[in-house]
């Protein structure tokens, strides 16, 4: 049976053309779907359609736009099981993880749909008699959304919903490794009756489509999530055109484990943050910094927990860790492990591609644990984006904080401790945008600002009330009556 074709979506029309394959990383002989490869011309048409649709869309009341977002959420909810299953098939994460993510995407649409009735400006008292002054919010215009494969539903949702709520029109360019989850959201936008041209979807090669997007005259802003290298290039190109830009990029996230921590929870939290979703969360822990007093016992317990992780096809019940998203990502992970071997010695757990009947048709890597890692080596410094954890010994809390902050990244960070003073010292001293205490470093919610600091991020935060900062502007009014 031939795979289904998923067209692009431009100006309310489904556009067919030559397609690329979306393969299952757990069984790469299986083609999940064929996605139409957008061309620079189709990207230009999508931006033009978004521009044409802008006046009518921004002219709607906020609650009217919110009503469309509620409908999108309801449609995604009705299709919840199918969309979750497809996410596991295209990205490889386990089915429970996919369900959690699709639920989150639905909640994001409901959250921003509700915000539509509360989305107001600023009212302030004037120093002058009989002067009323206020600032109203207005959309920025046509916004380009470029998304990665690791949260293929939640990230498109957390960009699209606030962009639409604020009255912008959009062009979404999903990751080529997992475009179907984003396509399902666009399908729901279409079925919800969002007017033509308001939402456009162009899949295909990031290089050529990214250039066409950024060069499109009507484009006003870009929201990007992905690697630092691509983010930097986009930033340079966007700045030349004075486009508004928001970048969420890589991390090298630490978890500090102090000697007074609840030992078993700390082991579980570190294993969860490092290895679940195959370490392919931007907020995953890739460095565990463990206080001297419990270091040896902690490493032993973590190694034991890591060995027990069940790796396999995420559609099977009981599987905890799926494959890398594709061959390229798997090779990046294996190369990083090889370099780690050279610089830090043999990992104490894992370190190889998995083989055997359950693994030979997939991109599976063993959850890998390096202990006694020198904080100056690549294992401690460079993002790997796979199931690889480096454990380093810290003399005390102060030393742990120095090690944790010794990174150009600043996305997420975690501490495991029962000491309230240490918690607050961590909160105030840690250079990262997302902090967790006695929880895994990954696993954030949509109601609060999301994003990093240092080289991990640029521009206003995403999600929660902060999301509106990027997607809207102020118009300030002074009025004498
Ligand atoms: P990526 O290679 O940078 O790709 C991200 C998106 O950019 C994809 O849609 C990609 O398209 C597109 N792209 C590639 N080259 C482009 C170009 N020259 N111009 C415009 N767009 C271009 O990143 P990824 O491998 O998908 O995702 C992994 C990275 O994302 C990691 O570094 C991770 O830390 C980061 N991430 C960060 C966050 C966060 O919130 N901070 C969240 C998730 C992921 P193609 O797929 O067609 O190449």
XYZ file of C-alpha atoms and ligand atoms in Angstrom:
529
model
C 0.000 0.000 0.000
C 1.474 3.374 -0.942
C 1.925 5.996 1.784
C -0.556 8.866 2.114
C 0.401 12.229 0.613
C 0.182 15.270 2.875
C -0.019 18.445 0.770
C 1.101 21.904 1.723
C -1.556 24.466 2.652
C -1.439 27.877 0.988
C -4.252 30.429 0.868
C -6.788 27.869 2.048
C -5.846 25.373 -0.709
C -4.159 21.986 -0.326
C -1.206 22.162 -2.723
C 0.264 18.960 -4.134
C 3.678 18.415 -5.744
C 6.836 16.303 -5.478
C 7.137 14.853 -1.980
C 9.679 13.633 0.553
C 9.342 10.639 2.868
C 8.604 10.804 6.572
C 9.986 7.546 8.003
C 9.465 5.793 11.311
C 12.753 5.955 13.284
C 11.885 2.748 15.182
C 11.367 0.777 11.944
C 12.860 2.852 9.167
C 11.500 0.588 6.435
C 8.065 2.047 7.254
C 7.056 5.269 5.507
C 4.647 7.149 7.774
C 3.665 9.592 5.030
C 4.784 11.621 2.048
C 4.998 15.392 2.487
C 4.998 17.829 -0.367
C 8.357 19.602 -0.693
C 7.665 23.303 -0.764
C 9.571 25.501 -3.204
C 10.811 29.061 -2.677
C 7.938 30.127 -4.975
C 5.329 28.377 -2.827
C 6.853 29.996 0.267
C 6.527 33.387 -1.430
C 2.883 32.618 -2.271
C 2.212 31.582 1.326
C 3.587 34.867 2.677
C 1.575 36.838 0.101
C -1.604 34.929 1.065
C -0.947 35.664 4.743
C -0.531 39.341 3.899
C -3.806 39.408 1.953
C -5.668 37.722 4.826
C -4.275 40.070 7.472
C -6.753 43.000 7.403
C -9.846 40.834 7.876
C -8.269 38.607 10.543
C -6.861 41.439 12.645
C -10.216 43.226 12.192
C -12.049 40.479 14.100
C -12.626 40.965 17.795
C -10.300 39.054 20.111
C -13.100 36.767 21.359
C -14.049 35.958 17.740
C -10.480 34.834 17.079
C -10.545 32.960 20.374
C -13.674 31.079 19.252
C -11.706 29.676 16.301
C -8.924 28.556 18.636
C -11.445 26.767 20.886
C -12.704 24.937 17.788
C -9.177 23.908 16.828
C -8.679 22.509 20.343
C -11.955 20.557 20.146
C -11.013 19.036 16.789
C -7.565 18.024 18.046
C -9.269 16.508 21.083
C -11.602 14.444 18.884
C -8.545 13.191 16.934
C -6.373 12.756 20.038
C -5.671 9.005 19.725
C -4.785 9.143 16.033
C -2.544 12.217 16.333
C -0.727 10.739 19.340
C -0.089 7.477 17.530
C 1.195 9.293 14.456
C 3.593 11.305 16.604
C 5.178 8.131 17.958
C 5.407 6.754 14.435
C 7.147 9.828 13.020
C 9.281 11.000 15.959
C 9.885 7.819 17.945
C 8.930 9.011 21.444
C 6.825 6.562 23.440
C 3.054 6.570 23.018
C 2.443 7.893 26.577
C 4.901 10.730 25.857
C 3.107 11.508 22.590
C -0.246 11.525 24.360
C 1.143 13.916 26.949
C 2.391 16.222 24.223
C -0.837 16.206 22.178
C -2.798 16.891 25.374
C -0.490 19.817 26.007
C -1.011 21.161 22.467
C -4.787 21.011 23.007
C -4.452 22.785 26.356
C -2.274 25.456 24.750
C -5.001 26.213 22.196
C -7.616 26.400 24.979
C -5.375 28.595 27.126
C -4.794 31.156 24.372
C -8.425 30.939 23.220
C -9.395 31.998 26.746
C -6.788 34.750 26.766
C -8.548 36.251 23.740
C -11.204 37.672 26.076
C -8.624 39.063 28.501
C -6.063 40.374 26.031
C -5.986 44.077 26.838
C -3.530 46.925 26.737
C -2.409 49.338 29.446
C -4.461 52.042 31.114
C -2.584 54.648 33.169
C -3.595 57.925 34.856
C -2.400 61.094 33.143
C -0.726 63.995 34.968
C -2.895 66.325 32.909
C -6.519 67.272 33.614
C -9.143 65.754 31.311
C -6.590 63.611 29.507
C -7.291 59.936 29.137
C -4.337 57.855 28.067
C -3.977 54.190 27.233
C -2.057 51.781 25.031
C -3.819 49.158 22.929
C -2.260 45.957 21.595
C -2.011 45.396 17.873
C -0.666 42.505 15.796
C 2.696 42.748 14.043
C 1.566 41.301 10.707
C 2.758 38.204 8.860
C 4.820 35.946 11.114
C 7.013 33.020 10.041
C 7.153 30.054 12.431
C 10.045 27.584 12.059
C 9.847 24.540 14.316
C 12.028 21.526 15.249
C 11.141 17.828 15.305
C 11.497 17.036 19.014
C 8.138 18.483 20.123
C 6.423 18.330 16.735
C 2.975 19.257 18.075
C 3.547 21.349 21.210
C 6.044 23.793 19.678
C 3.929 24.587 16.586
C 0.960 24.973 18.972
C 2.743 27.321 21.363
C 3.790 29.571 18.484
C 0.636 29.369 16.368
C -2.003 29.912 19.066
C -0.644 33.204 20.507
C 0.279 34.468 17.021
C -3.313 33.976 15.851
C -4.863 35.255 19.058
C -2.954 38.530 18.664
C -4.344 38.976 15.149
C -1.323 37.971 13.080
C -1.398 35.698 10.071
C 1.241 32.979 9.773
C 3.346 30.697 7.633
C 4.474 27.548 9.435
C 7.573 25.631 8.284
C 7.804 22.348 10.241
C 10.897 20.169 10.714
C 11.421 17.736 7.852
C 12.063 14.848 10.272
C 8.549 15.054 11.794
C 6.149 17.245 9.788
C 2.916 15.264 10.268
C 2.100 16.380 13.820
C 2.207 20.038 12.748
C 0.216 19.174 9.599
C -2.560 17.778 11.831
C -2.791 21.119 13.645
C -3.049 22.961 10.335
C -5.722 20.506 9.194
C -7.659 21.312 12.395
C -7.287 25.057 11.653
C -8.746 24.440 8.189
C -11.598 22.296 9.539
C -12.327 24.876 12.238
C -13.088 27.363 9.463
C -10.191 29.756 10.048
C -10.384 31.969 6.943
C -8.120 31.211 3.996
C -4.649 32.707 4.108
C -4.601 33.154 7.892
C -2.670 29.908 8.449
C -0.294 28.601 5.780
C 1.902 25.512 5.922
C 4.969 24.873 3.768
C 7.062 21.761 4.486
C 10.430 21.030 2.902
C 14.116 21.841 3.138
C 14.916 24.376 5.840
C 17.767 25.963 3.891
C 15.887 27.022 0.748
C 12.514 27.635 2.402
C 14.114 29.570 5.255
C 15.800 31.884 2.800
C 12.591 32.386 0.798
C 10.679 33.111 3.995
C 13.121 35.665 5.306
C 13.342 37.393 1.924
C 9.560 37.635 1.470
C 8.769 41.373 1.520
C 5.571 41.078 3.591
C 7.197 39.127 6.430
C 7.392 41.075 9.699
C 8.668 38.564 12.263
C 10.158 35.107 12.736
C 9.796 32.790 15.686
C 12.348 29.973 15.524
C 13.084 26.960 17.693
C 16.021 24.752 16.771
C 19.786 24.590 16.747
C 22.123 27.456 17.608
C 23.791 27.348 14.187
C 20.546 27.886 12.279
C 19.310 30.400 14.846
C 22.457 32.480 14.463
C 22.131 32.540 10.679
C 18.470 33.524 10.875
C 19.313 36.249 13.359
C 21.911 37.741 11.014
C 19.584 37.645 8.010
C 16.588 38.941 9.960
C 18.565 41.791 11.507
C 19.623 42.990 8.062
C 15.915 43.411 7.299
C 15.038 44.650 10.810
C 12.606 41.777 11.284
C 11.411 41.031 14.780
C 12.965 37.698 15.794
C 12.638 35.223 18.636
C 15.063 32.300 18.979
C 14.870 29.275 21.266
C 17.933 27.098 20.800
C 20.249 24.595 22.406
C 21.193 23.775 25.967
C 23.666 21.873 28.141
C 21.411 21.656 31.140
C 22.790 20.746 34.580
C 21.151 19.031 37.528
C 22.883 19.665 40.837
C 22.459 16.870 43.384
C 23.343 17.825 46.957
C 24.160 15.332 49.671
C 20.969 16.119 51.616
C 18.631 15.368 48.675
C 15.925 12.724 48.848
C 18.244 10.102 47.354
C 15.809 7.895 45.450
C 13.847 10.825 44.003
C 17.076 12.463 42.892
C 18.172 9.296 41.077
C 14.773 8.998 39.393
C 14.634 12.693 38.466
C 18.089 12.648 36.902
C 17.420 9.416 34.971
C 14.094 10.796 33.758
C 15.509 14.178 32.712
C 18.536 12.685 30.991
C 17.060 9.750 29.112
C 13.297 10.055 28.622
C 12.311 11.176 25.116
C 15.748 9.724 24.243
C 17.420 12.838 25.711
C 15.929 14.819 22.811
C 14.265 17.490 24.932
C 15.816 20.931 24.854
C 15.351 20.979 28.645
C 16.890 17.494 29.181
C 19.666 17.134 31.752
C 22.986 16.364 30.096
C 25.207 17.153 33.102
C 24.695 15.799 36.614
C 26.829 17.638 39.166
C 26.890 15.606 42.353
C 28.171 16.668 45.759
C 31.144 14.737 47.060
C 29.386 13.257 50.125
C 27.038 11.065 48.051
C 28.884 10.977 44.748
C 29.953 7.305 44.657
C 26.650 5.957 45.982
C 24.688 8.199 43.601
C 26.678 7.154 40.526
C 26.195 3.497 41.441
C 22.416 3.901 41.888
C 22.073 5.949 38.703
C 24.040 3.352 36.744
C 21.760 0.635 38.069
C 18.633 2.644 37.091
C 20.076 3.425 33.651
C 20.722 -0.264 32.971
C 17.069 -1.040 33.749
C 15.653 1.452 31.213
C 13.602 -0.321 28.575
C 14.577 0.811 25.093
C 12.532 -0.068 22.033
C 9.664 0.792 19.742
C 7.634 3.486 21.502
C 4.361 1.886 20.347
C 4.988 -1.119 22.626
C 3.694 -0.977 26.190
C 6.373 -0.685 28.875
C 8.988 0.904 26.615
C 10.583 3.934 28.296
C 13.084 5.114 25.674
C 12.553 5.247 21.914
C 15.026 5.697 19.055
C 16.919 8.782 17.893
C 14.796 10.689 15.401
C 16.865 9.750 12.344
C 20.167 8.320 11.188
C 21.900 11.715 11.188
C 20.921 12.377 14.796
C 21.985 8.849 15.813
C 25.391 9.344 14.178
C 25.809 12.700 15.938
C 25.130 10.959 19.252
C 27.512 8.056 18.490
C 30.273 10.494 17.460
C 29.830 12.450 20.692
C 30.097 9.185 22.650
C 33.297 8.276 20.750
C 34.810 11.661 21.559
C 33.706 11.185 25.178
C 35.507 7.817 25.264
C 38.720 9.433 24.042
C 38.536 12.345 26.475
C 36.941 10.752 29.566
C 37.328 6.966 29.270
C 34.746 4.219 28.788
C 31.150 5.051 29.804
C 30.022 3.084 32.857
C 26.716 2.231 31.130
C 25.856 1.958 27.429
C 27.832 3.693 24.707
C 26.786 1.721 21.643
C 24.167 1.456 18.966
C 21.684 -1.258 19.937
C 21.569 -4.313 17.705
C 19.371 -7.394 17.443
C 15.979 -8.189 15.905
C 14.150 -5.489 17.915
C 16.657 -2.798 16.985
C 18.257 -3.456 13.598
C 15.611 -1.513 11.663
C 15.731 1.509 13.958
C 18.077 4.262 15.143
C 18.534 3.026 18.720
C 21.389 4.043 21.009
C 21.937 2.658 24.519
C 21.267 5.147 27.318
C 24.842 6.128 28.098
C 26.363 7.248 31.374
C 29.836 8.729 31.713
C 31.117 9.199 35.279
C 33.977 11.330 36.668
C 33.714 13.657 33.675
C 36.204 16.500 33.443
C 34.116 19.695 33.242
C 36.378 21.085 30.519
C 35.736 18.332 27.988
C 33.234 18.284 25.109
C 30.961 15.944 27.104
C 30.429 18.748 29.608
C 30.398 21.616 27.162
C 28.660 20.698 23.904
C 25.041 19.848 23.278
C 24.566 16.235 22.130
C 20.755 15.991 22.053
C 20.638 12.277 22.762
C 20.560 9.776 25.646
C 23.988 10.674 27.044
C 24.676 11.935 30.563
C 27.962 13.231 31.994
C 28.374 13.032 35.780
C 30.876 15.297 37.520
C 31.918 15.476 41.178
C 31.548 18.784 43.056
C 33.329 19.542 46.346
C 30.355 21.425 47.757
C 27.363 23.583 46.761
C 29.495 26.575 45.784
C 31.649 24.438 43.526
C 28.519 22.811 42.050
C 27.107 26.231 41.152
C 30.398 27.266 39.519
C 30.381 24.100 37.423
C 26.701 24.483 36.560
C 27.183 28.059 35.372
C 30.343 27.260 33.392
C 28.463 26.995 30.112
C 27.605 29.310 27.278
C 24.088 27.874 27.378
C 21.386 28.801 29.878
C 18.157 27.005 29.054
C 17.108 24.888 32.049
C 18.712 23.783 35.319
C 17.646 21.735 38.308
C 18.655 21.210 41.916
C 17.891 18.252 44.164
C 18.098 19.251 47.823
C 16.082 19.545 51.037
C 17.863 22.757 52.083
C 15.657 25.831 51.565
C 18.563 28.260 51.690
C 20.379 26.338 48.954
C 17.169 26.368 46.900
C 16.991 30.166 47.009
C 20.718 30.581 46.400
C 20.232 28.364 43.346
C 17.204 30.354 42.175
C 19.087 33.642 42.415
C 22.512 32.439 41.244
C 21.751 29.988 38.451
C 22.157 31.413 34.944
C 19.244 29.691 33.191
C 15.755 30.669 32.108
C 13.914 27.619 33.497
C 14.632 26.201 36.928
C 13.245 23.152 38.697
C 13.654 22.062 42.295
C 13.295 18.407 43.266
C 11.791 17.719 39.839
C 13.389 16.652 36.546
C 14.907 19.588 34.609
C 12.500 18.798 31.770
C 8.719 18.825 32.002
C 7.444 22.382 31.946
C 3.881 23.643 31.572
C 2.360 26.181 29.191
C 0.941 28.709 31.676
C 4.263 30.382 32.498
C 6.984 32.041 30.412
C 9.297 29.585 28.672
C 12.798 30.206 27.372
C 16.436 30.441 28.235
C 19.193 32.946 28.705
C 22.821 33.291 27.482
C 23.357 31.580 24.091
C 20.226 29.439 24.426
C 17.712 32.122 23.553
C 17.163 35.521 22.041
C 14.142 37.803 22.246
C 10.974 37.709 24.341
C 9.917 34.509 26.091
C 7.325 32.077 24.726
C 4.180 30.650 26.401
C 2.058 31.947 29.217
C 1.223 35.661 29.300
C 4.754 36.435 28.051
C 3.927 34.968 24.630
C 1.929 38.051 23.706
C 5.013 40.288 23.969
C 6.530 38.879 20.810
C 3.340 38.599 18.787
C 1.931 42.050 19.455
C 2.937 45.664 19.590
C 1.541 48.686 21.457
C -0.254 51.691 20.040
C -0.370 54.485 22.610
C -3.199 57.008 22.690
C -3.460 60.410 24.492
C -6.977 61.881 24.413
C -8.309 65.152 25.848
C -12.036 65.215 26.507
P 17.493 22.626 13.328
O 18.288 21.741 12.470
O 18.033 23.973 13.650
O 16.067 22.761 12.608
C 15.025 23.505 13.166
C 14.138 24.014 12.058
O 14.878 24.935 11.266
C 13.662 22.930 11.097
O 12.365 23.217 10.654
C 14.655 23.055 9.959
O 14.188 22.554 8.727
C 14.813 24.543 9.907
N 16.021 24.984 9.212
C 17.158 24.299 8.950
N 18.040 25.089 8.298
C 17.444 26.287 8.137
C 17.831 27.526 7.541
N 19.030 27.682 6.970
N 16.962 28.557 7.569
C 15.756 28.428 8.139
N 15.323 27.274 8.725
C 16.165 26.229 8.717
O 17.144 21.943 14.734
P 16.532 20.500 14.984
O 17.597 19.497 14.715
O 15.234 20.356 14.270
O 16.193 20.552 16.539
C 17.133 20.272 17.522
C 17.653 21.549 18.147
O 16.559 22.321 18.580
C 18.497 21.317 19.366
O 19.610 22.172 19.348
C 17.567 21.685 20.524
O 18.234 22.088 21.692
C 16.783 22.767 19.916
N 15.509 22.961 20.606
C 15.368 24.031 21.425
C 14.187 24.240 22.107
C 14.021 25.429 22.989
O 12.900 25.746 23.333
N 15.090 26.111 23.353
C 13.127 23.353 21.947
C 13.303 22.258 21.114
C 14.495 22.075 20.432
P 14.627 21.064 8.247
O 14.043 20.148 9.244
O 14.028 20.960 6.908
O 16.122 21.034 8.249
